[in-house]
Short mmCIF file of C-alpha atoms in Angstrom, two decimals:
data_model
loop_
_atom_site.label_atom_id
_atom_site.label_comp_id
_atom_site.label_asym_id
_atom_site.label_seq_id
_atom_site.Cartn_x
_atom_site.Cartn_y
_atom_site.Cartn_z
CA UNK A 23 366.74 189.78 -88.90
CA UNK A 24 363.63 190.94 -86.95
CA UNK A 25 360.06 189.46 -87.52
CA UNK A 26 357.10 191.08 -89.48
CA UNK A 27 354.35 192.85 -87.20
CA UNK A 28 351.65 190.62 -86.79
CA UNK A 29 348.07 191.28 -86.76
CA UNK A 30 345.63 189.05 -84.74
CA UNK A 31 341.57 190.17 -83.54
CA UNK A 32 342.74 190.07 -79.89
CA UNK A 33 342.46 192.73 -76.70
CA UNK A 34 345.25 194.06 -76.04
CA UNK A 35 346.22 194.44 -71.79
CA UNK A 36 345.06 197.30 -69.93
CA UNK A 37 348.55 199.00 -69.18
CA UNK A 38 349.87 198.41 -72.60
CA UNK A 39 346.72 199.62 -74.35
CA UNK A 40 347.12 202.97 -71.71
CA UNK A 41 350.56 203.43 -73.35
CA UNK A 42 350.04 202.61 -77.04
CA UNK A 43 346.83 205.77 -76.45
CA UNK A 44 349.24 207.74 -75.30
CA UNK A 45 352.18 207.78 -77.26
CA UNK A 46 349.80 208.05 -80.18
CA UNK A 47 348.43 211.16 -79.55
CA UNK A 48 345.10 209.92 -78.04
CA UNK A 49 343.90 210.75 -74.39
CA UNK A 50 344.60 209.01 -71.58
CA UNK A 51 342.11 206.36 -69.98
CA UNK A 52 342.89 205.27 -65.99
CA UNK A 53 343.69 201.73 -65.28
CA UNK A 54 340.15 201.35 -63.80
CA UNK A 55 338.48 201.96 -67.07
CA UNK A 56 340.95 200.00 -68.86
CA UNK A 57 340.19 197.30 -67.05
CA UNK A 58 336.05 197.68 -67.05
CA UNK A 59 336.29 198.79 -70.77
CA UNK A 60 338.24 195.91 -72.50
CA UNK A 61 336.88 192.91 -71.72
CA UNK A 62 333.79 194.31 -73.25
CA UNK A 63 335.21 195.04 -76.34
CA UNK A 64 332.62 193.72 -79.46
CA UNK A 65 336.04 192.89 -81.81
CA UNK A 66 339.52 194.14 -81.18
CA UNK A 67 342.37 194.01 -83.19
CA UNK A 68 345.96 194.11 -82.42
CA UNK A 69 349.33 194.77 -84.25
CA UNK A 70 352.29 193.14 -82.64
CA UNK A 71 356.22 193.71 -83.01
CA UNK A 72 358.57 190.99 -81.27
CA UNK A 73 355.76 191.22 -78.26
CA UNK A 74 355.07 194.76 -78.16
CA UNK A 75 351.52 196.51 -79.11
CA UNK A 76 352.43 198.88 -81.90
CA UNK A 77 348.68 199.38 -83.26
CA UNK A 78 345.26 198.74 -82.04
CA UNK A 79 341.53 199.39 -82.92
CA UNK A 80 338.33 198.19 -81.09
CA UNK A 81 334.88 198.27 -82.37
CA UNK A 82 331.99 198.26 -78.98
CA UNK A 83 328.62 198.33 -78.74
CA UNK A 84 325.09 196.34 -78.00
CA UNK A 85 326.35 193.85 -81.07
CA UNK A 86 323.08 194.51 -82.48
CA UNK A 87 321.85 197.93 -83.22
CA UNK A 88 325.00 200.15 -82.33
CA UNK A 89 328.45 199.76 -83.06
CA UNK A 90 331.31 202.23 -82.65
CA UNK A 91 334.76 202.51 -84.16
CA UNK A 92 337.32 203.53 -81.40
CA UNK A 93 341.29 203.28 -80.28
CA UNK A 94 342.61 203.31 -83.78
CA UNK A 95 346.16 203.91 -82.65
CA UNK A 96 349.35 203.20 -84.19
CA UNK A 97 352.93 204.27 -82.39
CA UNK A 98 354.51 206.92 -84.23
CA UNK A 99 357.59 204.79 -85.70
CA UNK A 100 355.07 202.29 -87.22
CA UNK A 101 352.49 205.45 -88.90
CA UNK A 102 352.74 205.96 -92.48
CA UNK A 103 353.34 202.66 -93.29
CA UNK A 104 349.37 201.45 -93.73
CA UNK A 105 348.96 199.96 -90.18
CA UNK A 106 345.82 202.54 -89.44
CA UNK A 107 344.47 200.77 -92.88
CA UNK A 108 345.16 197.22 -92.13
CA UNK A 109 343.49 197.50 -88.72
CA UNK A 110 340.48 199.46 -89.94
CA UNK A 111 340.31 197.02 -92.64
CA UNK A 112 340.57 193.96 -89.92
CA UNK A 113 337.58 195.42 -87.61
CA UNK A 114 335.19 196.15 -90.73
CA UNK A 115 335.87 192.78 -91.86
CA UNK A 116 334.39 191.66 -88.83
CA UNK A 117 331.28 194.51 -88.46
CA UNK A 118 330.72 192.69 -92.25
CA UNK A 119 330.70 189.33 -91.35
CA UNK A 120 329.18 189.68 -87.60
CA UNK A 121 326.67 192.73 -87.75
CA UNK A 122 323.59 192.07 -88.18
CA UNK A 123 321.72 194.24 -91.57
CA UNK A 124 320.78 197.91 -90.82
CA UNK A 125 323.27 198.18 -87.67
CA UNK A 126 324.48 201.60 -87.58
CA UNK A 127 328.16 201.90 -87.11
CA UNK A 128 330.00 205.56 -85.54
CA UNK A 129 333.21 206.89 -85.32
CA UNK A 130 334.45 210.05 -84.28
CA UNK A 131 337.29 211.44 -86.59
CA UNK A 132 340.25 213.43 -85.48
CA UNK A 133 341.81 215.65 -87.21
CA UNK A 134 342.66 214.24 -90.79
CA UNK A 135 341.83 210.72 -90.39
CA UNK A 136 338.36 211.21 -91.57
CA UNK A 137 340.26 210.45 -94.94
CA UNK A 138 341.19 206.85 -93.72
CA UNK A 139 337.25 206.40 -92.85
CA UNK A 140 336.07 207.41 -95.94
CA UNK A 141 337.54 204.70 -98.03
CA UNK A 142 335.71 202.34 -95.28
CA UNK A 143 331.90 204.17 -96.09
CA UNK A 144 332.03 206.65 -93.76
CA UNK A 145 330.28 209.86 -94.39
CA UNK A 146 330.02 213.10 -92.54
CA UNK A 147 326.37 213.55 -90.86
CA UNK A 148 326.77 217.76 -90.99
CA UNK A 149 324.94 219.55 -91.50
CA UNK A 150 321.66 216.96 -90.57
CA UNK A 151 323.46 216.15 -87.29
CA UNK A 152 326.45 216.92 -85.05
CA UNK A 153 328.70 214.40 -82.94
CA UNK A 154 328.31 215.12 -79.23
CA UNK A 155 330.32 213.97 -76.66
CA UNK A 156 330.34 214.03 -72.63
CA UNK A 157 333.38 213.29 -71.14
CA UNK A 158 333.42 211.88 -67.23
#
């Protein structure tokens, strides 16, 4: 009999959190980034299988005025089966208990998962604003 996945506020490793963005669809990062990026994280939460990452989600910022939602990634045989909830759920536990009042919080949404935000607060800004992004 195998073990339960496991969910702990923790960052995952550089190469492993490469992988887990890749094989869910996300774009790749280099190791150098990785490694700059992490360790910075502002609360991180990872979803473990016998060892392995199989879902992730990181919330960064200044801790004070700006946070932002980023790497929520599951691997495909673990989506559809409430993962991408539990770790959103795990992270805004966190922006509740840690963020100070009147923080703003941002995500970009791909694709469909603005439906998983929603259920967290988040509301589209269009037409009053547009998401810009510049990418290095």
């Amino acid at each position: 009999m195998t073990s339960a996945p496991h969910l702990s506020l923790a960052i995952p490793g550089a190469d492993e959190y490469r992988a887990l963005r890749s094989a869910a669809g996300l774009s790749a990062m280099t190791p150098e980034a990785a490694a700059v990026g992490l360790p910075a994280s502002w609360c991180s939460v990872c979803v473990r299988h016998e060892g392995e990452l199989i879902g992730m989600g990181r919330v960064v910022g200044d801790g004070g005025l700006f946070l932002f939602v980023v790497d929520i990634a599951v691997a495909p045989a673990w989506q559809g089966q409430g993962w991408g909830r539990r770790i959103m759920q795990a992270l805004m536990d966190q922006v509740h208990a840690r963020a100070p009042a009147r923080a703003m919080i941002g995500l970009i949404a791909d694709g469909t998962a603005s439906r998983l935000y929603e259920q967290f607060g988040f509301k589209l800004v269009a037409p009053a604003a547009h998401g810009m992004l510049l990418r290095l």
